[in-house]
Each structure stands twice: as structure tokens, then as C-alpha cells.
Amino acid sequence: MKIPILLLAIICTAVSSFAQKIDLITLSGYGATAAFYYETADKISIVFTKDGAISEFGTQYDKGTYGYYPGKLLKYMGRVDYYSKDENEAFMGKVKYIGLTMIPYYGSYDDAALQGKIKSIGSTQFEYYLSFEDASIKGTIKNVGSTAFTYCSSFDNEATRGRIKSIGNTRFDWYTSFDDKSLSGKLKSIDNYTFTYYTSFENNNGQKGFMKSGFQSKYINGINYYVRN
């Protein structure tokens, strides 16, 4: 029996939408820098920062490959198009298409905190905290599709300002400036998973500030997290 064209279109759209998502977040410097990996419907990883800039794109290494680690990408050899020099000044020269996926950006006519940032990847919309909002969070990602992002504000401890507070239902906690100086600003927990580090007072053969306990890679609430120095 033939599948009606409308039903087929609905199925294809649903599959495409489901396939597009943030599937990996890497936290370098034990949380000081975050990189978000968005997987497109055609299995290309687009890496962006919390400020809405694309830093890399490619295809994932197979987990069995020598030298594999989460987030390591192979160069994408397919279609890549860029906005021309005749486009709006806020996004001219930026990548426009990666494979089948189009990437629009906010233009020079938008709020100052939005200009040049990713507006959408495929069907997934990006929203940001605007220029009139708290100085520690303005211009950072507020929503990627239905996933909300919150951050520590200017009223929080100085070591945590601008750090991620939550992504969707996943909570983050941080060591503050009141903790040992080797811990200040480092990731303390993701949900119920805690991290401890060698302190300034421990005789640990030069490992001060390095992770003592906690995970390096874990799947939490639908996203893989990879924590590294």
C-alpha cells in the first residue's frame, strides 16, 4: 500500500526535527569554557559557543578509532556555502550552509547583543539575553529550541559570574572565591554528580587544582557531558 504524500512529509519532518539536537557539551578548564555540539539531521556536528558563534564543524570520529575522545571531529568534505560580501555586514562571510542545513544569523538591524549570532540551525531557533539585561549574561544563549539556559549573574560570587547555572533540567554548581584558591571558579557539580580537586594544602606532586574525583564523560538528561582540564 502506498503511503500518502502528506503522511510521508509529516514523517520525514518529524524524523528530521528529532534528529537535530545538542548531543554533546564539552567543559574545558573544568567548566571555564563550554562548547556545544549540535548534531544535524545529516549527522554533521556544528560546534558553537555560549555567545552564539560557530567555532568548528565536522563529523564525529568513530568511538573505536585510535585517539578518539568526545568532541574530536573529522573535517566535513561535503557542501559548505558562505554568505557573500554583499550580505548584511553582521553575517557576511559566515557559513550559510553545511550539508543540507541552513544557518541564518541576526543582522545589524537587530538588538546590539544579537548581531552576528546564530539565529537558527535548521529548524531550531536560538534566542539570547538582550543588551538591557544583566551584564554577565547579555548576549549569551537563552534558548536553543525548547532547551533553556540560565547563568550566574553579576550579583553572584565573582568567581561564578557568567558560569552556566542550568541547561534544561540539568543544574550546575561552582566553587566560589570563598573556597580554596585552586578551586575557585571550577565546576562543583552537575546535577547530583560532584567534582573534587586537589587543593593548595595537599602534597600531590604538583597536581594542585587537578580533578581528584568526578566523571570525565557522562550522559545526563539526554546530553553527553565531557569534562576536562
Short mmCIF file of N, CA and C in Angstrom, two decimals, residues 152-161 163 173-188 200-201:
data_model
loop_
_atom_site.label_atom_id
_atom_site.label_comp_id
_atom_site.label_asym_id
_atom_site.label_seq_id
_atom_site.Cartn_x
_atom_site.Cartn_y
_atom_site.Cartn_z
N CYS A 152 24.89 32.31 36.07
CA CYS A 152 25.12 33.10 37.28
C CYS A 152 25.22 34.57 36.87
N SER A 153 24.64 35.45 37.66
CA SER A 153 24.55 36.87 37.29
C SER A 153 25.65 37.70 37.95
N SER A 154 25.59 38.99 37.71
CA SER A 154 26.56 39.92 38.31
C SER A 154 26.41 40.01 39.82
N PHE A 155 25.27 39.54 40.34
CA PHE A 155 25.04 39.58 41.78
C PHE A 155 25.56 38.32 42.48
N ASP A 156 25.99 37.34 41.69
CA ASP A 156 26.54 36.12 42.27
C ASP A 156 28.03 36.30 42.58
N ASN A 157 28.62 35.33 43.24
CA ASN A 157 30.03 35.40 43.59
C ASN A 157 30.90 35.69 42.37
N GLU A 158 31.93 36.50 42.54
CA GLU A 158 32.75 36.94 41.42
C GLU A 158 33.37 35.80 40.63
N ALA A 159 33.64 34.67 41.28
CA ALA A 159 34.27 33.54 40.59
C ALA A 159 33.29 32.77 39.72
N THR A 160 31.99 33.00 39.91
CA THR A 160 30.98 32.23 39.19
C THR A 160 30.20 33.05 38.16
N ARG A 161 30.39 34.34 38.13
CA ARG A 161 29.62 35.20 37.23
C ARG A 161 29.77 34.76 35.77
N ARG A 163 28.96 31.93 34.62
CA ARG A 163 29.01 30.47 34.53
C ARG A 163 27.58 29.93 34.34
N ASP A 173 26.62 23.65 39.66
CA ASP A 173 27.09 24.39 40.83
C ASP A 173 28.59 24.57 40.71
N TRP A 174 29.12 25.64 41.33
CA TRP A 174 30.52 26.03 41.14
C TRP A 174 31.19 26.35 42.47
N TYR A 175 32.49 26.11 42.54
CA TYR A 175 33.27 26.57 43.69
C TYR A 175 33.43 28.10 43.58
N THR A 176 33.38 28.79 44.69
CA THR A 176 33.41 30.24 44.70
C THR A 176 34.76 30.77 45.18
N SER A 177 34.88 32.07 45.23
CA SER A 177 36.12 32.70 45.70
C SER A 177 36.33 32.48 47.20
N PHE A 178 35.30 32.00 47.89
CA PHE A 178 35.44 31.70 49.33
C PHE A 178 36.08 30.32 49.55
N ASP A 179 36.13 29.53 48.49
CA ASP A 179 36.79 28.22 48.58
C ASP A 179 38.30 28.38 48.36
N ASP A 180 39.02 27.30 48.50
CA ASP A 180 40.47 27.32 48.25
C ASP A 180 40.75 27.93 46.87
N LYS A 181 41.81 28.72 46.76
CA LYS A 181 42.08 29.44 45.53
C LYS A 181 42.30 28.53 44.32
N SER A 182 42.72 27.30 44.56
CA SER A 182 42.91 26.37 43.45
C SER A 182 41.58 25.80 42.94
N LEU A 183 40.50 26.02 43.70
CA LEU A 183 39.18 25.52 43.33
C LEU A 183 38.28 26.61 42.75
N SER A 184 38.58 27.85 43.04
CA SER A 184 37.72 28.97 42.69
C SER A 184 37.33 28.97 41.21
N GLY A 185 36.02 29.00 40.95
CA GLY A 185 35.51 29.05 39.59
C GLY A 185 35.40 27.72 38.89
N LYS A 186 35.82 26.64 39.55
CA LYS A 186 35.75 25.31 38.93
C LYS A 186 34.37 24.69 39.16
N LEU A 187 34.06 23.74 38.30
CA LEU A 187 32.80 23.02 38.37
C LEU A 187 32.72 22.20 39.66
N LYS A 188 31.65 22.38 40.42
CA LYS A 188 31.47 21.67 41.68
C LYS A 188 30.53 20.47 41.51
N SER A 200 45.31 23.60 47.52
CA SER A 200 46.63 24.23 47.72
C SER A 200 47.35 23.64 48.91
N PHE A 201 46.62 22.95 49.79
CA PHE A 201 47.19 22.45 51.03
C PHE A 201 47.64 21.00 50.94
#
